[in-house]
Short mmCIF file of C-alpha atoms in Angstrom, two decimals:
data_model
loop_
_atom_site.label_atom_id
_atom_site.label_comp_id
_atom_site.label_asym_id
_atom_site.label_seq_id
_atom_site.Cartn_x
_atom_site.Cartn_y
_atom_site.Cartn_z
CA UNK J 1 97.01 10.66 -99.28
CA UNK J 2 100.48 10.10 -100.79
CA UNK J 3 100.74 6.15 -101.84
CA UNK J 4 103.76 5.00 -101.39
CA UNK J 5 102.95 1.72 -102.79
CA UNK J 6 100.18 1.60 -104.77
CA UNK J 7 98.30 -1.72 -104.94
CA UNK J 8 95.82 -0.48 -107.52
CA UNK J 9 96.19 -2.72 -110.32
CA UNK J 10 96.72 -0.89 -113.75
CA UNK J 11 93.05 -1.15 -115.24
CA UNK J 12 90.62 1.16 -113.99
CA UNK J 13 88.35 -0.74 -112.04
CA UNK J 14 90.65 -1.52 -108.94
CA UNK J 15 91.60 2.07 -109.22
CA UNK J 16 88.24 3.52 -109.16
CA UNK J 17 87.51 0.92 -106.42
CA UNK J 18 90.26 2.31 -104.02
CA UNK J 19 89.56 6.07 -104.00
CA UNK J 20 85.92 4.64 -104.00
CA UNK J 21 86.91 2.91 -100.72
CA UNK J 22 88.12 6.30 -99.09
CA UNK J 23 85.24 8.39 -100.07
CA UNK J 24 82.99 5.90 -98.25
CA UNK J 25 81.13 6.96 -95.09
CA UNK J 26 84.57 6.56 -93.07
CA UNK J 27 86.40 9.20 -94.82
CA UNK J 28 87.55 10.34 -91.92
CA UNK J 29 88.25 6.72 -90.43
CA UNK J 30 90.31 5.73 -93.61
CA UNK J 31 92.21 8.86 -93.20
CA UNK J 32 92.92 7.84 -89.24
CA UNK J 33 93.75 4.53 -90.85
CA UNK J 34 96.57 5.82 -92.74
CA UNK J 35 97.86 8.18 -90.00
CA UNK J 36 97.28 5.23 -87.19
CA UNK J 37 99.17 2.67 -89.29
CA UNK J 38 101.93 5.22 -89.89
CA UNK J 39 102.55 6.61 -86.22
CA UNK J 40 102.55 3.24 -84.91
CA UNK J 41 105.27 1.91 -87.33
CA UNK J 42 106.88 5.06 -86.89
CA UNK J 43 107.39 4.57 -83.51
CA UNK J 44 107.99 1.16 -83.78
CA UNK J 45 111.01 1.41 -86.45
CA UNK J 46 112.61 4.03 -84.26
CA UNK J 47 112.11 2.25 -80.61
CA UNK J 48 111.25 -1.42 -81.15
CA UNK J 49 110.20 -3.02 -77.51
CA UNK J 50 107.34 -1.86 -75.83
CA UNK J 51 104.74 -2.23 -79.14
CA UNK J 52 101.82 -1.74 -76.90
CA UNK J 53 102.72 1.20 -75.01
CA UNK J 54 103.63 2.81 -78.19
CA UNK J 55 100.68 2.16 -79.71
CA UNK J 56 98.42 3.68 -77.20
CA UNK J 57 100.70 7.13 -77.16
CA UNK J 58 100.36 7.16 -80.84
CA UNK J 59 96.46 6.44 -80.70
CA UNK J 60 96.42 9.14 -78.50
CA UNK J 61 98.24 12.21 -80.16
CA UNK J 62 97.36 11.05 -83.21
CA UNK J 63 95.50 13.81 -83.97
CA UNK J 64 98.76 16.19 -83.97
CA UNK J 65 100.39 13.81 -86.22
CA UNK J 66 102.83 15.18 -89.23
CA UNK J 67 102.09 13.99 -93.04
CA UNK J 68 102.06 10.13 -93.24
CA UNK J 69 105.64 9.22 -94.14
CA UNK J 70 105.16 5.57 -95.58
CA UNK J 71 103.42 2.73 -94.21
CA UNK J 72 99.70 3.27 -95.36
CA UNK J 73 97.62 0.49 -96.15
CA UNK J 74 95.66 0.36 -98.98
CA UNK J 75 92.86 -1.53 -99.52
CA UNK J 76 91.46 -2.79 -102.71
CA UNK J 77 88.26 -4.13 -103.17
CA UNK J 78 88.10 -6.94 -105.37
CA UNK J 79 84.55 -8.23 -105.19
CA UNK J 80 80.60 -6.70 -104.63
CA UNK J 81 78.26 -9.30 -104.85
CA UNK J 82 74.90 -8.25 -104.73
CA UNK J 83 71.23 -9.32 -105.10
CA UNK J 84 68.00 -8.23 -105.62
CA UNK J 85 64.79 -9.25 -106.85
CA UNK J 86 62.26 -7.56 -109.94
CA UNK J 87 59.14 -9.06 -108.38
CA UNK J 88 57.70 -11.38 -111.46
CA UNK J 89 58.72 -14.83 -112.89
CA UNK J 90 61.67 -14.69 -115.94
CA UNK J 91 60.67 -17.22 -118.54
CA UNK J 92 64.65 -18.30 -118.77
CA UNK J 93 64.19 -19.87 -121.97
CA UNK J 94 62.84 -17.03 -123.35
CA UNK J 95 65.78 -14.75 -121.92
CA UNK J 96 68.02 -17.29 -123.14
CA UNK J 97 66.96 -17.29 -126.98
CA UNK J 98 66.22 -13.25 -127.14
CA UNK J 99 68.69 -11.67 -125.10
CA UNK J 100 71.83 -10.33 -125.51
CA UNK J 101 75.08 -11.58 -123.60
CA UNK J 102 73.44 -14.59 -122.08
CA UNK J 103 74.29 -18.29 -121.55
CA UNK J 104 71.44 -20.58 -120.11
CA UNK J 105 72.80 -23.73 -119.03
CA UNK J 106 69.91 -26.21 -117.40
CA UNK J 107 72.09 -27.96 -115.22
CA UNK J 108 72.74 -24.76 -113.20
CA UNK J 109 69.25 -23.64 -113.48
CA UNK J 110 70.25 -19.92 -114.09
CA UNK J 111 70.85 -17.24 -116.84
CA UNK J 112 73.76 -15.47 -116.70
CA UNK J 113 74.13 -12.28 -117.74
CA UNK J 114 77.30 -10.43 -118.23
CA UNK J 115 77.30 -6.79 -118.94
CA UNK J 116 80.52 -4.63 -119.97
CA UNK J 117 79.81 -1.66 -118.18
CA UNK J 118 79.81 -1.60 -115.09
CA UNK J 119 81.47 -5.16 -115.15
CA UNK J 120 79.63 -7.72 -113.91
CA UNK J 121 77.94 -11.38 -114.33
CA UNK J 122 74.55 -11.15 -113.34
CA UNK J 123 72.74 -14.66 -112.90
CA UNK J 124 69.23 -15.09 -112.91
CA UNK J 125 66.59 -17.33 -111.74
CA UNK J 126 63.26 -18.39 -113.03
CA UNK J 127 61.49 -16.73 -109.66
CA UNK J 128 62.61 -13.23 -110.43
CA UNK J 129 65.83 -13.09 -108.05
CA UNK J 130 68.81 -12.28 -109.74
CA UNK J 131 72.54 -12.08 -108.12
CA UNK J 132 75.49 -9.73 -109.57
CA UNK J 133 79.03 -10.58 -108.75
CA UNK J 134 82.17 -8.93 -109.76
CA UNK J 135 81.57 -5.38 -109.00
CA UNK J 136 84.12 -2.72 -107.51
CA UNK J 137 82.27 -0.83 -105.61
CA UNK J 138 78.65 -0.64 -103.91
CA UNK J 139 77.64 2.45 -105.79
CA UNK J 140 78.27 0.09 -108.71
CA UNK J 141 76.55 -2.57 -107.39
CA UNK J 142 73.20 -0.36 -107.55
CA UNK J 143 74.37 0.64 -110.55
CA UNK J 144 74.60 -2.86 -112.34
CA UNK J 145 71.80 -4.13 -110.48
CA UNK J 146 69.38 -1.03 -112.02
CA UNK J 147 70.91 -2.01 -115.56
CA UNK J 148 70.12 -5.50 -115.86
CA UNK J 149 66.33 -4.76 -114.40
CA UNK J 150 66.35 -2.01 -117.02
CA UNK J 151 67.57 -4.62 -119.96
CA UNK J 152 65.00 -6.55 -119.09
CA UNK J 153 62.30 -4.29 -118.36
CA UNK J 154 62.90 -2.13 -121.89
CA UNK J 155 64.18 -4.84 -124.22
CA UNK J 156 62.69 -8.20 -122.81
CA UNK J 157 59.25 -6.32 -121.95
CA UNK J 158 58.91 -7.91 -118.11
CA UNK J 159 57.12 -5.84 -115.62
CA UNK J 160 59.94 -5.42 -113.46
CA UNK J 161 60.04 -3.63 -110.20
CA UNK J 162 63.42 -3.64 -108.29
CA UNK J 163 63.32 -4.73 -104.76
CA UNK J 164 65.09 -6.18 -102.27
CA UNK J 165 68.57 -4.85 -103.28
CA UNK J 166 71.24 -5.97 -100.82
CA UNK J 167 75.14 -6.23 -100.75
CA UNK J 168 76.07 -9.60 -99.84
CA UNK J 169 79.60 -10.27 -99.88
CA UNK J 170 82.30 -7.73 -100.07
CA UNK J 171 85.83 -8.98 -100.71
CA UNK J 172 88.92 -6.89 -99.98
CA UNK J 173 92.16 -6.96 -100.20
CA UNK J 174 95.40 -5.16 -98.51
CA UNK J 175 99.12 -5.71 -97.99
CA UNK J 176 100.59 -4.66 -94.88
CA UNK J 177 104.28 -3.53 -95.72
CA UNK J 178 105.70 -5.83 -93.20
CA UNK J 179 105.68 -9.21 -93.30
CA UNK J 180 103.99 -11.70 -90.11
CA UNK J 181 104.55 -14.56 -88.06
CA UNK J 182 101.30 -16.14 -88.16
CA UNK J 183 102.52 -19.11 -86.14
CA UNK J 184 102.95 -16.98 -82.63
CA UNK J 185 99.67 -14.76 -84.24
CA UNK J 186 97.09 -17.56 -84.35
CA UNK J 187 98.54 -18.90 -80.98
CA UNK J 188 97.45 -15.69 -79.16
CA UNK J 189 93.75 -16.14 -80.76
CA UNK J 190 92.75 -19.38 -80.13
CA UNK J 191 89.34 -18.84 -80.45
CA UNK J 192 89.29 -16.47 -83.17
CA UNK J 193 91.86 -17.69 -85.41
CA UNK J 194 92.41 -20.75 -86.98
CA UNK J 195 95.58 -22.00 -88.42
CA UNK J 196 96.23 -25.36 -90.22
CA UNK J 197 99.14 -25.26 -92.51
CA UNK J 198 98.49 -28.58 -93.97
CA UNK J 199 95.29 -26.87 -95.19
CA UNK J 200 95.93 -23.55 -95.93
CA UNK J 201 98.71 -21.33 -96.02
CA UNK J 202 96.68 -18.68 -94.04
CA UNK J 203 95.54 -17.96 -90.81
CA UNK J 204 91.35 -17.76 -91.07
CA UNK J 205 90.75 -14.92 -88.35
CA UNK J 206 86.90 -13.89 -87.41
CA UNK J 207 85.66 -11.03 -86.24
CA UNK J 208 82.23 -11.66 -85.02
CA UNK J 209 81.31 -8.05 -84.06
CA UNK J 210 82.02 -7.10 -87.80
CA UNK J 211 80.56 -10.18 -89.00
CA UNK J 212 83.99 -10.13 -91.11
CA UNK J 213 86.37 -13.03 -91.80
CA UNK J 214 90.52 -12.62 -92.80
CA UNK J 215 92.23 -14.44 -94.17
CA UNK J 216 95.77 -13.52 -92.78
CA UNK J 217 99.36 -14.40 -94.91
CA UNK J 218 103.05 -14.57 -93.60
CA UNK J 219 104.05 -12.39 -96.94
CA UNK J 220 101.43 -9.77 -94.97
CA UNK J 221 98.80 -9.95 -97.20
CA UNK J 222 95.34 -9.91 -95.66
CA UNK J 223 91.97 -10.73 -97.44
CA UNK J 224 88.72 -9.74 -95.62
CA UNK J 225 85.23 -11.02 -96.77
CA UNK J 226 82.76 -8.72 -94.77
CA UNK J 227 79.01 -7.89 -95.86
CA UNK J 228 79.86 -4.44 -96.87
CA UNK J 229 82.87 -1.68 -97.38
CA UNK J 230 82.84 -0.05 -94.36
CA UNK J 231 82.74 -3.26 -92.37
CA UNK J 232 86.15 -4.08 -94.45
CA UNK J 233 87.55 -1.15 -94.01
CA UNK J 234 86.95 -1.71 -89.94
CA UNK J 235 88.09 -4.93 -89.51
CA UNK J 236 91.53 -4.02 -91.39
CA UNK J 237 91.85 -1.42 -88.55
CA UNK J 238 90.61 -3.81 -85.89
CA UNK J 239 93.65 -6.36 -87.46
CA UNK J 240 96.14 -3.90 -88.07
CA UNK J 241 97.79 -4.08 -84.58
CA UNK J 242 96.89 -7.24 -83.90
CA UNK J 243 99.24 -8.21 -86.65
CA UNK J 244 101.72 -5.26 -86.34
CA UNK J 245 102.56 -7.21 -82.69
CA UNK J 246 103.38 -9.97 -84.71
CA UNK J 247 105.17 -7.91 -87.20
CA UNK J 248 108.50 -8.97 -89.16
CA UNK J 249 110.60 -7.12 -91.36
CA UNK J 250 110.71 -8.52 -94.88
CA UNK J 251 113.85 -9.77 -95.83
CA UNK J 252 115.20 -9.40 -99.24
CA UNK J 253 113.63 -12.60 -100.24
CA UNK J 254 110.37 -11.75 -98.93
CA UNK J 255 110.95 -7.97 -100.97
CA UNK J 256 111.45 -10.10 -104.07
CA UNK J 257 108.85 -12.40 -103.84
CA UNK J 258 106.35 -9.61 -103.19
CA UNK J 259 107.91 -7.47 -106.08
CA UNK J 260 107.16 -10.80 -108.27
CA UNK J 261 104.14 -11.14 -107.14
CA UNK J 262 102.96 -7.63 -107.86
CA UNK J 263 104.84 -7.78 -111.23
CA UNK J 264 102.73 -11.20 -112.74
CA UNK J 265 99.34 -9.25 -111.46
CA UNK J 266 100.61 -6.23 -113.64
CA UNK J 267 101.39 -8.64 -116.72
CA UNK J 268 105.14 -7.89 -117.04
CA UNK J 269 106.93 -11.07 -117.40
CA UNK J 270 111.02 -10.08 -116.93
CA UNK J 271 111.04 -9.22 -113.39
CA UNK J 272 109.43 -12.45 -112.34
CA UNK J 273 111.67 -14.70 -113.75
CA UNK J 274 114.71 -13.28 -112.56
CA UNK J 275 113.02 -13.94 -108.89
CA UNK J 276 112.74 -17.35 -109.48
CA UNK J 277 116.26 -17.45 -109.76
CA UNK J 278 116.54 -15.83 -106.22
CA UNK J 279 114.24 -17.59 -104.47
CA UNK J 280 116.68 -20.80 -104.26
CA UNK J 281 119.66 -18.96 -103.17
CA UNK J 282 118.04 -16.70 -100.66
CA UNK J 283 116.48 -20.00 -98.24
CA UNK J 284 116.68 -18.68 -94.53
CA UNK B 1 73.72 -38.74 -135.15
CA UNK B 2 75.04 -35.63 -136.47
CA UNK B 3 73.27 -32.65 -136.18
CA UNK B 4 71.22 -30.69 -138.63
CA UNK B 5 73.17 -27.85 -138.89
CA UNK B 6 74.59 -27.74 -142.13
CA UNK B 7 70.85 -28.21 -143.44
CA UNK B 8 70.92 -23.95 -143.49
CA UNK B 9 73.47 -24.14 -146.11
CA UNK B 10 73.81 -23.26 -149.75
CA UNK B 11 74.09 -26.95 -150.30
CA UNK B 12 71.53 -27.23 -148.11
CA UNK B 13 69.57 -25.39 -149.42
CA UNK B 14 69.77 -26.70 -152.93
CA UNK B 15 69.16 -30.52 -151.56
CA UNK B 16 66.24 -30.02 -149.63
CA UNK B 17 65.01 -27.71 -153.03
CA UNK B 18 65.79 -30.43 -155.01
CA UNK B 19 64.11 -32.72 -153.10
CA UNK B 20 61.18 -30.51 -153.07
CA UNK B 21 61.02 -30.60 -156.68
CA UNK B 22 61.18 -34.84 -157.00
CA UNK B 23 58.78 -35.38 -154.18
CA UNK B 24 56.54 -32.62 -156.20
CA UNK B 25 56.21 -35.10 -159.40
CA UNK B 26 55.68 -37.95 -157.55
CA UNK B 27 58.80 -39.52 -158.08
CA UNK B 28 59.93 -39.55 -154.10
CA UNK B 29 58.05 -40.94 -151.15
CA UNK B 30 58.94 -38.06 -148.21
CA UNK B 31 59.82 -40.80 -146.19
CA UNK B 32 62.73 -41.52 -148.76
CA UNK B 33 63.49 -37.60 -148.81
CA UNK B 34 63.91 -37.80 -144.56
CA UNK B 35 66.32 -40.04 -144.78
CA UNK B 36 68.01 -38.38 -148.16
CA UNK B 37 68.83 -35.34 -145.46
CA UNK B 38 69.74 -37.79 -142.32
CA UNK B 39 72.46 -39.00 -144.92
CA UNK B 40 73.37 -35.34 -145.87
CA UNK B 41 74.21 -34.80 -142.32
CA UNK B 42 76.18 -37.45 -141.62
CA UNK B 43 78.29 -37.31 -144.49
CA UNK B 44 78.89 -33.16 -144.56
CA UNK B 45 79.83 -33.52 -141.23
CA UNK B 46 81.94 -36.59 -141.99
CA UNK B 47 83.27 -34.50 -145.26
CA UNK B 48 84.12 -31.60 -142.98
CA UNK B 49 85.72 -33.16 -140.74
CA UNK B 50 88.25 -35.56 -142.63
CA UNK B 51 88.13 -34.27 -146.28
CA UNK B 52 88.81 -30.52 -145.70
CA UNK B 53 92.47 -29.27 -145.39
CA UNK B 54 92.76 -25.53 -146.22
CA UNK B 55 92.79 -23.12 -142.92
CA UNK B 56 91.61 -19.61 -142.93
CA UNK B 57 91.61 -17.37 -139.57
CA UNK B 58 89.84 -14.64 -139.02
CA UNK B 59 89.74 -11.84 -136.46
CA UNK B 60 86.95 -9.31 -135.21
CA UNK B 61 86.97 -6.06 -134.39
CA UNK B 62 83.87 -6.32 -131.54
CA UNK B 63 82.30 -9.05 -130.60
CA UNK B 64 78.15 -7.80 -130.20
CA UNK B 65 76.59 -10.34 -128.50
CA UNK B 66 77.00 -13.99 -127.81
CA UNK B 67 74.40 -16.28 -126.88
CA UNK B 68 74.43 -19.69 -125.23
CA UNK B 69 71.02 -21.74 -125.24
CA UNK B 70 70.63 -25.28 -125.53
CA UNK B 71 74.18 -26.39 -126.08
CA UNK B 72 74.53 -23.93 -128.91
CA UNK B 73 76.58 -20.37 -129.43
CA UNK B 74 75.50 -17.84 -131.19
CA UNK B 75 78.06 -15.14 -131.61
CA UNK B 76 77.75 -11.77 -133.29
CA UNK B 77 80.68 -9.92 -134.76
CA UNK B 78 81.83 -6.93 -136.39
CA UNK B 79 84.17 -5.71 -138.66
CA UNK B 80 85.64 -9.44 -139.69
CA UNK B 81 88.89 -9.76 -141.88
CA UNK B 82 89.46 -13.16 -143.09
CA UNK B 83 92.91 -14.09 -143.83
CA UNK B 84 94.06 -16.99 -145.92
CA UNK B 85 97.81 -16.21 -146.57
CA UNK B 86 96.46 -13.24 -148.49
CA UNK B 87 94.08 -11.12 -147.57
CA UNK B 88 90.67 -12.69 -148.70
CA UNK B 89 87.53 -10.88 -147.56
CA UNK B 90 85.98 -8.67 -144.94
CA UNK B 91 82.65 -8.61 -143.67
CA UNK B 92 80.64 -5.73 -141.88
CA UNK B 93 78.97 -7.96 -140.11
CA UNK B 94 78.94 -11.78 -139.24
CA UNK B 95 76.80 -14.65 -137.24
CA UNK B 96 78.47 -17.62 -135.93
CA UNK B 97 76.16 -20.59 -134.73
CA UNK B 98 78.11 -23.39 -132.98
CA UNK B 99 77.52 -26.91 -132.20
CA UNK B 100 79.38 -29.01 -130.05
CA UNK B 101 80.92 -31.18 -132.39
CA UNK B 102 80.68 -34.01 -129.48
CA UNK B 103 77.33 -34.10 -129.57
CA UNK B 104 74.77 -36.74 -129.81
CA UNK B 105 71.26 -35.64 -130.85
#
């Protein structure tokens, strides 16, 4: 799929995370994605009333569509927490003073863990249940999960047996390249979406069948918290003409402050500044 | 009440020895030789803190391990240059334990 804007951030872990997120069992779906997001803003950009109608038509012949011309959504996956049990009691104290990499701090009741590769913070508890957090994927989630039971099977001499091993919490992330009016969004979805600038700058959208909840921005950025990667990757689709109704184009304000944005996550310092700058001057 | 850190120190090492040695002939009561070291910790890490002025840095080229039990780091490092304007000394390998200097025993 050609990436027109690449949200990948430059170390490898988001990276690996993304192409992870195509090749999961929705290949085909995150392929649709791409081609969905781009007929519809296709035809939208070229004819802008009747969103709806649009939308169907291009849902419907989307199968003879032509090479995605921009406008795909890609979604990063920030966060796999896992957990899983190894089935015998963990001295902690004894963790704590042999093992590698650990901090044991009584007030929190738990060992913690971190390892480098995969990278993750695993915390333990006394009954055998241990959680791992920070992961990119799921396949890395078994991954790290295998590792620390390994560490402290081999090294720590426990009679582990892995069980129980469950995603948890998936966190994703995606920009849609169109900014939104969340005011006139959440008023459509009463019951699903819930909107209290005071609060939060963000509209908090649910999806019950997905068990999935969004967190939608004006700037267009949506996070979704789901229990696993395919349920992200379907509730971005399920959003992504909710909020392309609701669509607005990005002014040059909103292009700078998104260009900032990216540039601080990426660690170069020049480009940001200058925005500041532009932010005053460019108040709508 | 500082704590007994510094006790696994060369001059440590060569109180408690020496200590050793008097309450050996008789001429300490260990009770005397307790408080001897109580006073050796409170005034090394009095010393330390106000009496010593020179600053050296040093930088690792992996940290191993690190450890955090009981309110104390342990941190293993290699390849460790010291620098004190000049180049001073580099060390294969190095252990840091680390107390909180806050702390009341």
């Amino acid at each position: 799929m050609a990436l027109v804007q690449p949200l990948a951030s430059g170390n490898g872990m988001t990276n690996g995370s993304t192409s992870n997120c195509s090749g999961v069992p929705g290949k085909a779906a995150g392929a649709a994605l791409g081609c969905d997001a781009a007929a519809a803003a296709q035809q939208l950009s070229s004819d802008t009333q009747q969103a709806a109608d649009h939308k169907s038509a291009a849902a419907a012949g989307e199968e003879a569509e032509e090479a995605p011309v921009e406008e795909e959504v890609d979604i990063t996956i920030n966060n796999v927490v896992c957990s899983f049990s190894v089935r015998c009691h963990l001295d902690l104290r004894y963790i704590a003073m042999n093992g590698d990499n650990v901090e044991y701090r009584r007030e929190n009741g738990m060992v913690t863990m971190k390892l480098r590769k995969p990278y993750t913070t695993a915390s333990m508890w006394s009954s055998g249940k241990i959680t791992c957090t920070g992961l990119t994927s799921e396949p890395a989630a078994k991954v790290a999960a295998r590792r620390v039971a390994r560490y402290l099977q081999k090294r720590l001499n426990y009679q582990t047996r892995f069980c129980n091993f469950r995603v948890v919490n998936v966190l994703g992330t995606c920009t849609m390249p169109f900014a939104i009016k969340i005011a006139d969004f959440s008023q459509k979805y009463p019951r699903l979406a819930c909107y209290e600038p005071e609060l939060h700058p963000g509209v908090t959208f649910r999806i019950k069948e997905f068990k999935a909840t969004l967190k939608v921005f004006s700037t267009g950025s949506i996070t979704v918290t789901a229990p696993s990667v395919a349920a992200v990757q379907r509730a971005i689709e399920h959003i992504f003409p909710l909020v392309n109704e609701f669509r607005k184009e990005r002014t040059a304000a909103d292009l700078a402050a998104v260009a900032a944005s990216r540039a601080r996550r990426y660690g170069s310092r020049d480009s940001s500044e200058s925005d500041l700058d532009d932010d005053d001057s460019d108040i709508d | 009440m500082a704590h007994q850190l510094y006790r696994n120190t060369t001059i440590g090492h060569c109180l408690q020895e020496s200590l050793d040695e008097l309450m050996q002939y008789d001429q300490l009561p260990p009770a005397l030789a307790m408080k001897v070291l109580l006073q050796f910790d409170k005034a090394i890490s009095a010393a330390l803190a106000n009496r010593v002025k020179s600053r050296l840095s040093f930088k690792a080229g992996k940290l191993n391990t690190y450890r955090f039990c009981d309110n104390v780091w342990t941190l293993l490092l290699t390849g460790v240059e010291f620098k004190e304007v000049q180049d001073v000394a580099k060390a294969d390998r190095m252990k840091i334990v680390a107390m909180d200097g806050r702390a009341q025993v």
